[in-house]
Coordinates of C-alpha atoms in Angstrom, one line a residue:
X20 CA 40.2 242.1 138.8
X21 CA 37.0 240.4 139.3
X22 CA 38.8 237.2 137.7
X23 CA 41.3 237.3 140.3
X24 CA 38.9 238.0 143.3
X25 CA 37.3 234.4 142.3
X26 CA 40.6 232.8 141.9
X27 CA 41.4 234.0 145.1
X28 CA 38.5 233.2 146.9
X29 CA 38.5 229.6 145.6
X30 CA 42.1 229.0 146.6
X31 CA 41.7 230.3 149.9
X32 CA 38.2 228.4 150.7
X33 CA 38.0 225.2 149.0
X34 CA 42.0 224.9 148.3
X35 CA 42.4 226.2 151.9
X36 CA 44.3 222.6 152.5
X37 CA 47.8 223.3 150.3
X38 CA 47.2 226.9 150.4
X39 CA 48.4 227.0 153.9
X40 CA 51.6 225.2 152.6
X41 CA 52.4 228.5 150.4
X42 CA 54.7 231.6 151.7
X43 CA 53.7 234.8 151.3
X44 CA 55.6 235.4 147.9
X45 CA 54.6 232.0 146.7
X46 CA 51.0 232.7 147.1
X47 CA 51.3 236.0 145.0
X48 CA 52.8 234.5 142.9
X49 CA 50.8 231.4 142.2
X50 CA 47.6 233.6 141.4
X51 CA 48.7 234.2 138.3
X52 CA 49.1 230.9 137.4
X53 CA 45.6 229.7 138.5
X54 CA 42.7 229.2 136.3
X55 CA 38.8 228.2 137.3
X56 CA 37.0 226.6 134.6
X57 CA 33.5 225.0 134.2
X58 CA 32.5 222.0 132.9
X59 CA 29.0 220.5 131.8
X60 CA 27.5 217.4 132.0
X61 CA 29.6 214.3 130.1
X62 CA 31.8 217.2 129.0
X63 CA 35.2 215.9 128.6
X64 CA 38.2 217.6 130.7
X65 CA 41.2 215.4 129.3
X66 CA 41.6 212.5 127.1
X67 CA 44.0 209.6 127.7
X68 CA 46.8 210.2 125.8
X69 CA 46.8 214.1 126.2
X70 CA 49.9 215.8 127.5
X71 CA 49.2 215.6 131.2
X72 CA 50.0 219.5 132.1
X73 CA 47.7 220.6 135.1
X74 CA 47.1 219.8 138.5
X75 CA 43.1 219.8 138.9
X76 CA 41.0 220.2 141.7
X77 CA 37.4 219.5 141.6
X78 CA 35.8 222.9 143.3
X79 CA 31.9 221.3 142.5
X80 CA 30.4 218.5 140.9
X81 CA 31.1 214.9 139.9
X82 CA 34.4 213.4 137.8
X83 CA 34.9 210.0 136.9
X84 CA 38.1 208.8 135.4
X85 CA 37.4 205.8 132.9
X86 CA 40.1 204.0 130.5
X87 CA 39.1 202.0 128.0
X88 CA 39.6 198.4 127.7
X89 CA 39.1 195.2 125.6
X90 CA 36.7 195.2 122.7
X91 CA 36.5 199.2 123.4
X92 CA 34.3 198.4 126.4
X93 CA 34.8 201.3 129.5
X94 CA 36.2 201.0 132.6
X95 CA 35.8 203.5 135.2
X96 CA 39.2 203.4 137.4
X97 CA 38.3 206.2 139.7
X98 CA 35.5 208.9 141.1
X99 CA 36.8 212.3 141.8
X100 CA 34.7 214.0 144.9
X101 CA 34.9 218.0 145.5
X102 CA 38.0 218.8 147.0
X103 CA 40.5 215.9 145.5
X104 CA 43.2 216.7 143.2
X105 CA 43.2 214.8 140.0
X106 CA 45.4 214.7 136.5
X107 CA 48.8 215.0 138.2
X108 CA 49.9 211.9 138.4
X109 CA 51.6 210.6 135.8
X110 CA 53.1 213.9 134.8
X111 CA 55.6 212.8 137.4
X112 CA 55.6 209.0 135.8
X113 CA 56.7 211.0 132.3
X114 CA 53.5 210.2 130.8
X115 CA 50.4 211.2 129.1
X116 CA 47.3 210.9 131.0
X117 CA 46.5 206.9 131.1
X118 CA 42.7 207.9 131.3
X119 CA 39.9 209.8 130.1
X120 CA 38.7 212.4 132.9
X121 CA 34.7 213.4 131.9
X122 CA 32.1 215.9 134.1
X123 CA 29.7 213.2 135.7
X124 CA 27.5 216.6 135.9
X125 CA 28.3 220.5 136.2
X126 CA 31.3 220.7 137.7
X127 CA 33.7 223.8 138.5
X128 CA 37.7 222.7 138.2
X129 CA 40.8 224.8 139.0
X130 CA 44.2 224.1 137.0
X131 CA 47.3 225.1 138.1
X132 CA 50.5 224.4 135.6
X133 CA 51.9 221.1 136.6
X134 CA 55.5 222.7 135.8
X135 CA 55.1 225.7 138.2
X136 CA 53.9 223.2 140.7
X137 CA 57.2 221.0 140.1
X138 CA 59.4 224.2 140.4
X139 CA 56.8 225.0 144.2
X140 CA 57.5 221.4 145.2
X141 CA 61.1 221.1 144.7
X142 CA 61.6 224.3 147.5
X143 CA 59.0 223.7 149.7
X144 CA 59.3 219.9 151.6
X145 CA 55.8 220.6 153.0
X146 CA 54.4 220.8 149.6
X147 CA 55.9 218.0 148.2
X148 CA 55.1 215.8 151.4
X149 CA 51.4 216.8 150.9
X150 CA 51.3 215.1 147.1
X151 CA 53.6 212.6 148.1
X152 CA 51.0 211.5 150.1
X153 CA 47.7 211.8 148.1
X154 CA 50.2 209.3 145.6
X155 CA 50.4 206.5 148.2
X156 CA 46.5 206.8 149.4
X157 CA 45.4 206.6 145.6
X158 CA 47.9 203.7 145.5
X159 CA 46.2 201.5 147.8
X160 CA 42.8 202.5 147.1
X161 CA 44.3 201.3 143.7
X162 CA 45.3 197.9 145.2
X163 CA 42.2 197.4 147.1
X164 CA 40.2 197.9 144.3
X165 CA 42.3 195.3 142.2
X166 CA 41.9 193.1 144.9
X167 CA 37.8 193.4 144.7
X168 CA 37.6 193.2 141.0
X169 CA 39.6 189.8 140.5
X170 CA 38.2 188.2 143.2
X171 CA 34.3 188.9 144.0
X172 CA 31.7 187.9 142.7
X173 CA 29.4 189.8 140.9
X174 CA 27.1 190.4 143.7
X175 CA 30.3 191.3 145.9
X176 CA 31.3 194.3 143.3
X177 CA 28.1 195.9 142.9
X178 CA 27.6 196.3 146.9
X179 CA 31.1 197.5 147.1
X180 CA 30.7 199.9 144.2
X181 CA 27.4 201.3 145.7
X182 CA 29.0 202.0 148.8
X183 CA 32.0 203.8 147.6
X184 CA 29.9 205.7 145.5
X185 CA 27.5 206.6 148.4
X186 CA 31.3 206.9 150.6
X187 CA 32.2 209.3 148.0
X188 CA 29.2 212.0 147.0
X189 CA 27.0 211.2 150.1
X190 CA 23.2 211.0 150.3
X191 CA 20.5 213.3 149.1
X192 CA 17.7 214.5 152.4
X193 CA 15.7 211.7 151.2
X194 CA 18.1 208.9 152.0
X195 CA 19.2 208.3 148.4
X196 CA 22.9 208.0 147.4
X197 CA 23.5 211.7 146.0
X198 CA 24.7 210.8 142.3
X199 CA 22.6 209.4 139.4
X200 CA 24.1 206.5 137.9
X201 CA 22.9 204.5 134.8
X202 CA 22.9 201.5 135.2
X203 CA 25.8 200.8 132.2
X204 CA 28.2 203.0 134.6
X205 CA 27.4 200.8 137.7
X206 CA 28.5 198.2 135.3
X207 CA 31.9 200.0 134.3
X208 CA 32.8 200.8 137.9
X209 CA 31.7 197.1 138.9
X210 CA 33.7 195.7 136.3
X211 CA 30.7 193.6 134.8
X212 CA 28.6 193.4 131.7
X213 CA 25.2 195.6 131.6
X214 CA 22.6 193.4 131.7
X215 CA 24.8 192.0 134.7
X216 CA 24.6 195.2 136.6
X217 CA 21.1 195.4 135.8
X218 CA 20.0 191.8 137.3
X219 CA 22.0 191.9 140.0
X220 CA 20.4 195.4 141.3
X221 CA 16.7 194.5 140.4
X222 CA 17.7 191.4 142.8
X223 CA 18.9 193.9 145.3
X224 CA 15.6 195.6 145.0
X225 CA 13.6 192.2 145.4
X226 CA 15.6 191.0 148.8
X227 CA 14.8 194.3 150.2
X228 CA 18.4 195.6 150.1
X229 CA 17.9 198.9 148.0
X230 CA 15.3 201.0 146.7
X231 CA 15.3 201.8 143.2
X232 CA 13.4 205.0 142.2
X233 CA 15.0 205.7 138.4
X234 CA 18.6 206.1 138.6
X235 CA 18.8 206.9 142.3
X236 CA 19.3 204.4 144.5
X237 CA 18.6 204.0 148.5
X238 CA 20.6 201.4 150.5
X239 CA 18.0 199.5 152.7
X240 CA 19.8 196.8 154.5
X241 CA 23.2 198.3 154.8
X242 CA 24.3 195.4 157.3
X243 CA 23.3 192.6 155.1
X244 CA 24.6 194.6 152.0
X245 CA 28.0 195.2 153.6
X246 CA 28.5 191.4 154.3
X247 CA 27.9 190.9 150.7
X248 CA 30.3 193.4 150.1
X249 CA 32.7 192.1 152.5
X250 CA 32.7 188.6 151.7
X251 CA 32.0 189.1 148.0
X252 CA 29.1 187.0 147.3

């Protein structure tokens, strides 16, 4: 019973968005199928490769979705924030999960069978409209970032890659962008080498564009940082 009453409780509050999209029966139904997990830190939730079988929804914490590349070297291909649905997507492509999904710190994650959403989806238009749509605004976030990894410079990718990080999990009361990177993950989400990553934000630091204060960070000069972005140089 207990079980339930928190399954029920975190479908109605923080899934509030497609629980609205459920009938009556539907959401009785759908209980059952639920399930609220937690996750440590760097604690994996699905390797690429695995049978993609859930549609996830980060409740609390941090996700980063990484594949790896050339050489064995990481690439991180997307940031999950509280409140987005992730791992469903290429169930409807036919495929296995293309990435590895891993707890960037304590995070809470509800699952719900990717099959009983199929059989939800294919009866109720609202439903289907509602993923439909998360598919095309991952797409060109997809494309955009394409875009900025080809054709920036190194400079260019880390501003970007700072802001959508600060875009995506905010800033702490001090002013600092709410998640603790190291500085080899700036470099996978930049699309750079470490020691690039690493001289590129000291010289941040030194033109008085960020504060560094371990592995948080504080953007300083967010006009002058966002041209740099922008223009990628």
């Amino acid at each position: 019973m207990r079980r339930q009453s928190i399954i029920r409780n975190v479908i109605k509050g923080e899934m509030a968005e497609i629980w609205e999209l459920f009938s009556t029966a539907e959401k009785n139904e759908m209980l059952g199928h639920f399930e609220v997990k937690s996750f440590k830190k760097n604690s994996i939730i699905y390797n690429e490769g695995d049978n993609a079988a859930y549609l996830m929804c980060l409740i609390r914490g941090k996700v980063k979705i990484s594949k790896e590349g050339v050489g064995g070297r990481s690439q991180i291909i997307r940031l999950v924030r509280p409140l987005q649905y992730f791992g469903y997507q290429t169930y409807f492509a036919g495929l296995p999960h293309t990435g590895n999904a891993i707890a960037f710190e304590q995070s809470m994650v509800a699952f719900l069978p990717l099959e009983i959403l199929e059989q939800y989806m294919l009866r109720n238009s609202k439903l289907a409209y509602f993923f439909i749509k998360e598919i095309a605004k991952d797409l060109i976030s997809a494309e955009n970032n394409v875009v900025s990894l080809t054709q920036k410079h190194i400079r260019g990718r880390l501003a970007e890659s700072l802001f959508t990080i600060k875009e995506f999990f905010g800033l702490t009361p001090e002013g600092y962008i709410d998640a603790r990177f190291s500085r080899e993950e700036l470099a996978n989400l930049s699309n750079m080498t470490t020691s690039n990553a690493i001289r590129t934000l000291s010289a941040f630091a030194k033109e008085g564009l960020v504060e560094i204060n371990g592995r948080y960070i504080k953007i300083i000069n967010e006009d002058k940082l966002s041209k740099i972005s922008k223009f990628g140089w």
